[in-house]
Amino acid sequence: MAHVLPTVMRMRSNIDLVFSRYVGPISSELGAEEFDRWRDEGEVGPKGLHRYITRLARYISEDDRRREFMGYASRCIQLLSVARN
């Protein structure tokens, strides 16, 4: 199991918060399952979080809402990356 940096975990928390707005209370269970799968794939840096977002997006059935989620979730990565610099 790959080690995940604290910065990446903060980004993930923000992504999960956005995800919860789209799928409701089941989001924590879905997020935990997908996070474990994502982490097991090995690329656990900030750039790899786009794969995590894509995994979560599969649970949003409406195309417009899925795209909207992916946009907001991707900004979570960008904002924290900029804040670190």
N, CA, C and O atoms as a DFTB+ gen file, in Angstrom:
340 C
 N C O
     1  1       0.847      -1.177       0.000
     2  2       0.000       0.000       0.000
     3  2       0.894       1.243       0.000
     4  3       1.802       1.361       0.823
     5  1       0.635       2.153      -0.912
     6  2       1.451       3.353      -1.067
     7  2       1.139       4.378       0.024
     8  3      -0.001       4.505       0.472
     9  1       2.173       5.101       0.440
    10  2       2.021       6.181       1.422
    11  2       1.485       7.419       0.716
    12  3       1.942       7.765      -0.373
    13  1       0.521       8.084       1.333
    14  2      -0.092       9.277       0.757
    15  2       0.314      10.482       1.597
    16  3       0.130      10.492       2.815
    17  1       0.864      11.491       0.939
    18  2       1.325      12.700       1.619
    19  2       0.161      13.472       2.254
    20  3      -0.962      13.424       1.753
    21  1       0.430      14.179       3.352
    22  2      -0.625      14.974       4.003
    23  2      -1.280      15.986       3.061
    24  3      -2.488      16.210       3.140
    25  1      -0.501      16.592       2.181
    26  2      -1.067      17.558       1.227
    27  2      -2.092      16.885       0.325
    28  3      -3.153      17.445       0.048
    29  1      -1.768      15.690      -0.125
    30  2      -2.688      14.945      -0.987
    31  2      -3.948      14.572      -0.204
    32  3      -5.050      14.597      -0.753
    33  1      -3.792      14.234       1.054
    34  2      -4.958      13.908       1.879
    35  2      -5.860      15.129       2.071
    36  3      -7.083      14.993       2.108
    37  1      -5.268      16.321       2.194
    38  2      -6.087      17.543       2.289
    39  2      -6.852      17.769       0.989
    40  3      -8.030      18.125       1.005
    41  1      -6.171      17.560      -0.132
    42  2      -6.840      17.699      -1.422
    43  2      -7.984      16.696      -1.527
    44  3      -9.082      17.030      -1.971
    45  1      -7.711      15.476      -1.117
    46  2      -8.736      14.427      -1.167
    47  2      -9.939      14.814      -0.305
    48  3     -11.079      14.608      -0.721
    49  1      -9.710      15.361       0.870
    50  2     -10.813      15.779       1.745
    51  2     -11.692      16.813       1.063
    52  3     -12.918      16.759       1.161
    53  1     -11.065      17.751       0.374
    54  2     -11.831      18.775      -0.341
    55  2     -12.600      18.170      -1.509
    56  3     -13.749      18.535      -1.757
    57  1     -11.970      17.249      -2.223
    58  2     -12.642      16.559      -3.331
    59  2     -13.845      15.789      -2.802
    60  3     -14.921      15.818      -3.398
    61  1     -13.659      15.104      -1.686
    62  2     -14.757      14.335      -1.098
    63  2     -15.911      15.234      -0.666
    64  3     -17.076      14.853      -0.781
    65  1     -15.592      16.415      -0.177
    66  2     -16.636      17.368       0.204
    67  2     -17.453      17.783      -1.024
    68  3     -18.682      17.832      -0.970
    69  1     -16.771      18.077      -2.113
    70  2     -17.465      18.419      -3.360
    71  2     -18.325      17.233      -3.808
    72  3     -19.484      17.411      -4.184
    73  1     -17.764      16.040      -3.769
    74  2     -18.480      14.828      -4.180
    75  2     -19.765      14.649      -3.375
    76  3     -20.793      14.251      -3.923
    77  1     -19.709      14.939      -2.087
    78  2     -20.888      14.758      -1.228
    79  2     -22.050      15.643      -1.665
    80  3     -23.210      15.294      -1.444
    81  1     -21.758      16.765      -2.271
    82  2     -22.820      17.664      -2.751
    83  2     -23.573      17.069      -3.936
    84  3     -24.703      17.461      -4.225
    85  1     -22.940      16.127      -4.614
    86  2     -23.539      15.533      -5.805
    87  2     -24.222      14.196      -5.540
    88  3     -25.179      13.850      -6.233
    89  1     -23.752      13.440      -4.557
    90  2     -24.332      12.111      -4.339
    91  2     -24.931      11.927      -2.946
    92  3     -25.557      10.902      -2.677
    93  1     -24.749      12.892      -2.068
    94  2     -25.354      12.812      -0.745
    95  2     -24.569      11.966       0.243
    96  3     -23.358      11.795       0.102
    97  1     -25.265      11.435       1.248
    98  2     -24.594      10.766       2.367
    99  2     -23.813       9.505       1.991
   100  3     -22.906       9.106       2.722
   101  1     -24.143       8.885       0.889
   102  2     -23.408       7.680       0.472
   103  2     -21.985       8.021       0.027
   104  3     -21.154       7.132      -0.161
   105  1     -21.717       9.311      -0.139
   106  2     -20.415       9.742      -0.665
   107  2     -19.244       9.262       0.180
   108  3     -18.193       8.925      -0.366
   109  1     -19.401       9.225       1.493
   110  2     -18.264       8.819       2.332
   111  2     -17.904       7.358       2.097
   112  3     -16.723       7.011       2.055
   113  1     -18.901       6.507       1.943
   114  2     -18.629       5.090       1.677
   115  2     -18.022       4.894       0.288
   116  3     -17.037       4.173       0.129
   117  1     -18.617       5.540      -0.713
   118  2     -18.088       5.429      -2.072
   119  2     -16.674       5.990      -2.150
   120  3     -15.796       5.400      -2.779
   121  1     -16.462       7.133      -1.508
   122  2     -15.137       7.751      -1.509
   123  2     -14.091       6.865      -0.868
   124  3     -12.977       6.750      -1.380
   125  1     -14.432       6.238       0.245
   126  2     -13.476       5.355       0.928
   127  2     -13.105       4.166       0.050
   128  3     -11.934       3.795      -0.035
   129  1     -14.099       3.567      -0.603
   130  2     -13.834       2.427      -1.488
   131  2     -12.945       2.834      -2.658
   132  3     -11.969       2.156      -2.977
   133  1     -13.294       3.944      -3.290
   134  2     -12.520       4.383      -4.454
   135  2     -11.130       4.864      -4.058
   136  3     -10.175       4.683      -4.813
   137  1     -11.008       5.472      -2.892
   138  2      -9.691       5.911      -2.439
   139  2      -8.769       4.712      -2.246
   140  3      -7.605       4.752      -2.645
   141  1      -9.280       3.655      -1.638
   142  2      -8.462       2.449      -1.460
   143  2      -8.016       1.882      -2.802
   144  3      -6.857       1.500      -2.963
   145  1      -8.923       1.826      -3.754
   146  2      -8.567       1.326      -5.096
   147  2      -7.533       2.236      -5.753
   148  3      -6.562       1.763      -6.344
   149  1      -7.751       3.538      -5.644
   150  2      -6.831       4.514      -6.233
   151  2      -5.444       4.374      -5.615
   152  3      -4.444       4.345      -6.334
   153  1      -5.379       4.289      -4.305
   154  2      -4.104       4.173      -3.602
   155  2      -3.389       2.882      -3.992
   156  3      -2.168       2.873      -4.147
   157  1      -4.135       1.802      -4.149
   158  2      -3.533       0.520      -4.529
   159  2      -2.923       0.553      -5.924
   160  3      -2.028      -0.237      -6.227
   161  1      -3.401       1.464      -6.781
   162  2      -2.828       1.599      -8.124
   163  2      -1.424       2.186      -8.082
   164  3      -0.644       1.990      -9.015
   165  1      -1.093       2.905      -7.011
   166  2       0.282       3.337      -6.804
   167  2       0.636       4.783      -7.067
   168  3       1.508       5.312      -6.378
   169  1       0.019       5.454      -8.016
   170  2       0.369       6.854      -8.291
   171  2      -0.447       7.741      -7.358
   172  3      -1.579       8.113      -7.667
   173  1       0.147       8.075      -6.211
   174  2      -0.620       8.735      -5.153
   175  2      -0.226      10.194      -4.929
   176  3      -0.537      10.763      -3.883
   177  1       0.441      10.792      -5.884
   178  2       0.776      12.209      -5.785
   179  2      -0.389      13.064      -6.251
   180  3      -1.411      12.540      -6.696
   181  1      -0.239      14.388      -6.151
   182  2      -1.321      15.290      -6.564
   183  2      -1.796      15.055      -7.997
   184  3      -2.995      15.135      -8.268
   185  1      -0.880      14.769      -8.911
   186  2      -1.284      14.540     -10.304
   187  2      -2.167      13.304     -10.435
   188  3      -3.045      13.253     -11.297
   189  1      -1.940      12.323      -9.592
   190  2      -2.739      11.107      -9.621
   191  2      -4.163      11.302      -9.137
   192  3      -5.022      10.455      -9.381
   193  1      -4.423      12.412      -8.451
   194  2      -5.773      12.663      -7.935
   195  2      -6.804      12.841      -9.046
   196  3      -7.999      12.667      -8.806
   197  1      -6.370      13.180     -10.244
   198  2      -7.323      13.285     -11.354
   199  2      -7.968      11.923     -11.622
   200  3      -9.140      11.853     -11.992
   201  1      -7.211      10.850     -11.439
   202  2      -7.783       9.506     -11.578
   203  2      -8.817       9.240     -10.491
   204  3      -9.847       8.615     -10.745
   205  1      -8.543       9.712      -9.290
   206  2      -9.496       9.556      -8.182
   207  2     -10.797      10.302      -8.506
   208  3     -11.890       9.780      -8.286
   209  1     -10.671      11.496      -9.016
   210  2     -11.845      12.289      -9.403
   211  2     -12.646      11.550     -10.472
   212  3     -13.874      11.489     -10.402
   213  1     -11.956      10.994     -11.454
   214  2     -12.627      10.250     -12.522
   215  2     -13.363       9.041     -11.960
   216  3     -14.471       8.724     -12.393
   217  1     -12.745       8.373     -11.000
   218  2     -13.396       7.219     -10.359
   219  2     -14.693       7.652      -9.672
   220  3     -15.726       6.999      -9.818
   221  1     -14.635       8.748      -8.926
   222  2     -15.828       9.231      -8.224
   223  2     -16.907       9.678      -9.204
   224  3     -18.095       9.455      -8.975
   225  1     -16.490      10.304     -10.287
   226  2     -17.442      10.852     -11.260
   227  2     -18.341       9.773     -11.858
   228  3     -19.451      10.072     -12.297
   229  1     -17.882       8.542     -11.879
   230  2     -18.696       7.454     -12.439
   231  2     -20.013       7.271     -11.683
   232  3     -20.959       6.698     -12.224
   233  1     -20.082       7.744     -10.457
   234  2     -21.293       7.590      -9.652
   235  2     -22.319       8.698      -9.894
   236  3     -23.408       8.668      -9.320
   237  1     -21.987       9.655     -10.724
   238  2     -22.898      10.763     -11.041
   239  2     -23.453      10.500     -12.437
   240  3     -22.722      10.580     -13.424
   241  1     -24.730      10.188     -12.518
   242  2     -25.300       9.697     -13.776
   243  2     -25.533      10.785     -14.829
   244  3     -25.435      10.509     -16.024
   245  1     -25.834      11.986     -14.414
   246  2     -26.123      13.054     -15.380
   247  2     -24.821      13.663     -15.899
   248  3     -23.961      14.075     -15.122
   249  1     -24.693      13.711     -17.222
   250  2     -23.460      14.205     -17.845
   251  2     -23.085      15.608     -17.389
   252  3     -21.929      15.864     -17.053
   253  1     -24.057      16.521     -17.374
   254  2     -23.756      17.906     -16.993
   255  2     -23.262      17.992     -15.553
   256  3     -22.295      18.695     -15.261
   257  1     -23.926      17.277     -14.668
   258  2     -23.519      17.297     -13.261
   259  2     -22.165      16.608     -13.074
   260  3     -21.361      17.029     -12.243
   261  1     -21.918      15.552     -13.847
   262  2     -20.628      14.865     -13.767
   263  2     -19.498      15.808     -14.187
   264  3     -18.472      15.901     -13.512
   265  1     -19.695      16.497     -15.296
   266  2     -18.674      17.452     -15.763
   267  2     -18.477      18.578     -14.755
   268  3     -17.351      18.999     -14.491
   269  1     -19.574      19.055     -14.201
   270  2     -19.497      20.118     -13.199
   271  2     -18.698      19.643     -11.985
   272  3     -17.817      20.354     -11.502
   273  1     -19.004      18.444     -11.494
   274  2     -18.253      17.879     -10.369
   275  2     -16.770      17.797     -10.702
   276  3     -15.929      18.194      -9.895
   277  1     -16.443      17.286     -11.879
   278  2     -15.032      17.119     -12.244
   279  2     -14.317      18.466     -12.292
   280  3     -13.149      18.565     -11.918
   281  1     -15.012      19.494     -12.747
   282  2     -14.417      20.826     -12.769
   283  2     -14.147      21.360     -11.372
   284  3     -13.049      21.836     -11.082
   285  1     -15.148      21.280     -10.513
   286  2     -14.973      21.759      -9.132
   287  2     -13.927      20.934      -8.384
   288  3     -13.099      21.486      -7.660
   289  1     -13.968      19.627      -8.558
   290  2     -13.016      18.758      -7.861
   291  2     -11.588      19.020      -8.337
   292  3     -10.655      19.010      -7.534
   293  1     -11.415      19.252      -9.627
   294  2     -10.078      19.548     -10.159
   295  2      -9.536      20.852      -9.591
   296  3      -8.331      20.989      -9.384
   297  1     -10.414      21.797      -9.342
   298  2      -9.974      23.060      -8.737
   299  2      -9.440      22.852      -7.330
   300  3      -8.581      23.611      -6.881
   301  1      -9.927      21.845      -6.630
   302  2      -9.402      21.541      -5.286
   303  2      -7.916      21.219      -5.359
   304  3      -7.150      21.585      -4.467
   305  1      -7.516      20.543      -6.411
   306  2      -6.101      20.201      -6.596
   307  2      -5.316      21.461      -6.929
   308  3      -4.256      21.709      -6.353
   309  1      -5.836      22.256      -7.857
   310  2      -5.138      23.461      -8.293
   311  2      -4.985      24.459      -7.157
   312  3      -3.911      25.032      -6.976
   313  1      -6.045      24.673      -6.392
   314  2      -5.998      25.666      -5.320
   315  2      -4.982      25.302      -4.251
   316  3      -4.219      26.161      -3.810
   317  1      -4.957      24.060      -3.832
   318  2      -3.991      23.667      -2.808
   319  2      -2.574      23.635      -3.360
   320  3      -1.618      23.895      -2.628
   321  1      -2.428      23.320      -4.642
   322  2      -1.098      23.335      -5.252
   323  2      -0.552      24.757      -5.293
   324  3       0.626      24.979      -5.011
   325  1      -1.399      25.715      -5.640
   326  2      -0.989      27.117      -5.695
   327  2      -0.686      27.629      -4.292
   328  3       0.283      28.363      -4.095
   329  1      -1.502      27.249      -3.324
   330  2      -1.307      27.715      -1.947
   331  2       0.024      27.244      -1.368
   332  3       0.602      27.921      -0.518
   333  1       0.509      26.104      -1.813
   334  2       1.778      25.571      -1.310
   335  2       2.966      26.357      -1.851
   336  3       4.018      26.395      -1.213
   337  1       2.818      26.983      -3.013
   338  2       3.953      27.694      -3.647
   339  2       4.101      29.096      -3.163
   340  3       5.003      29.808      -3.603
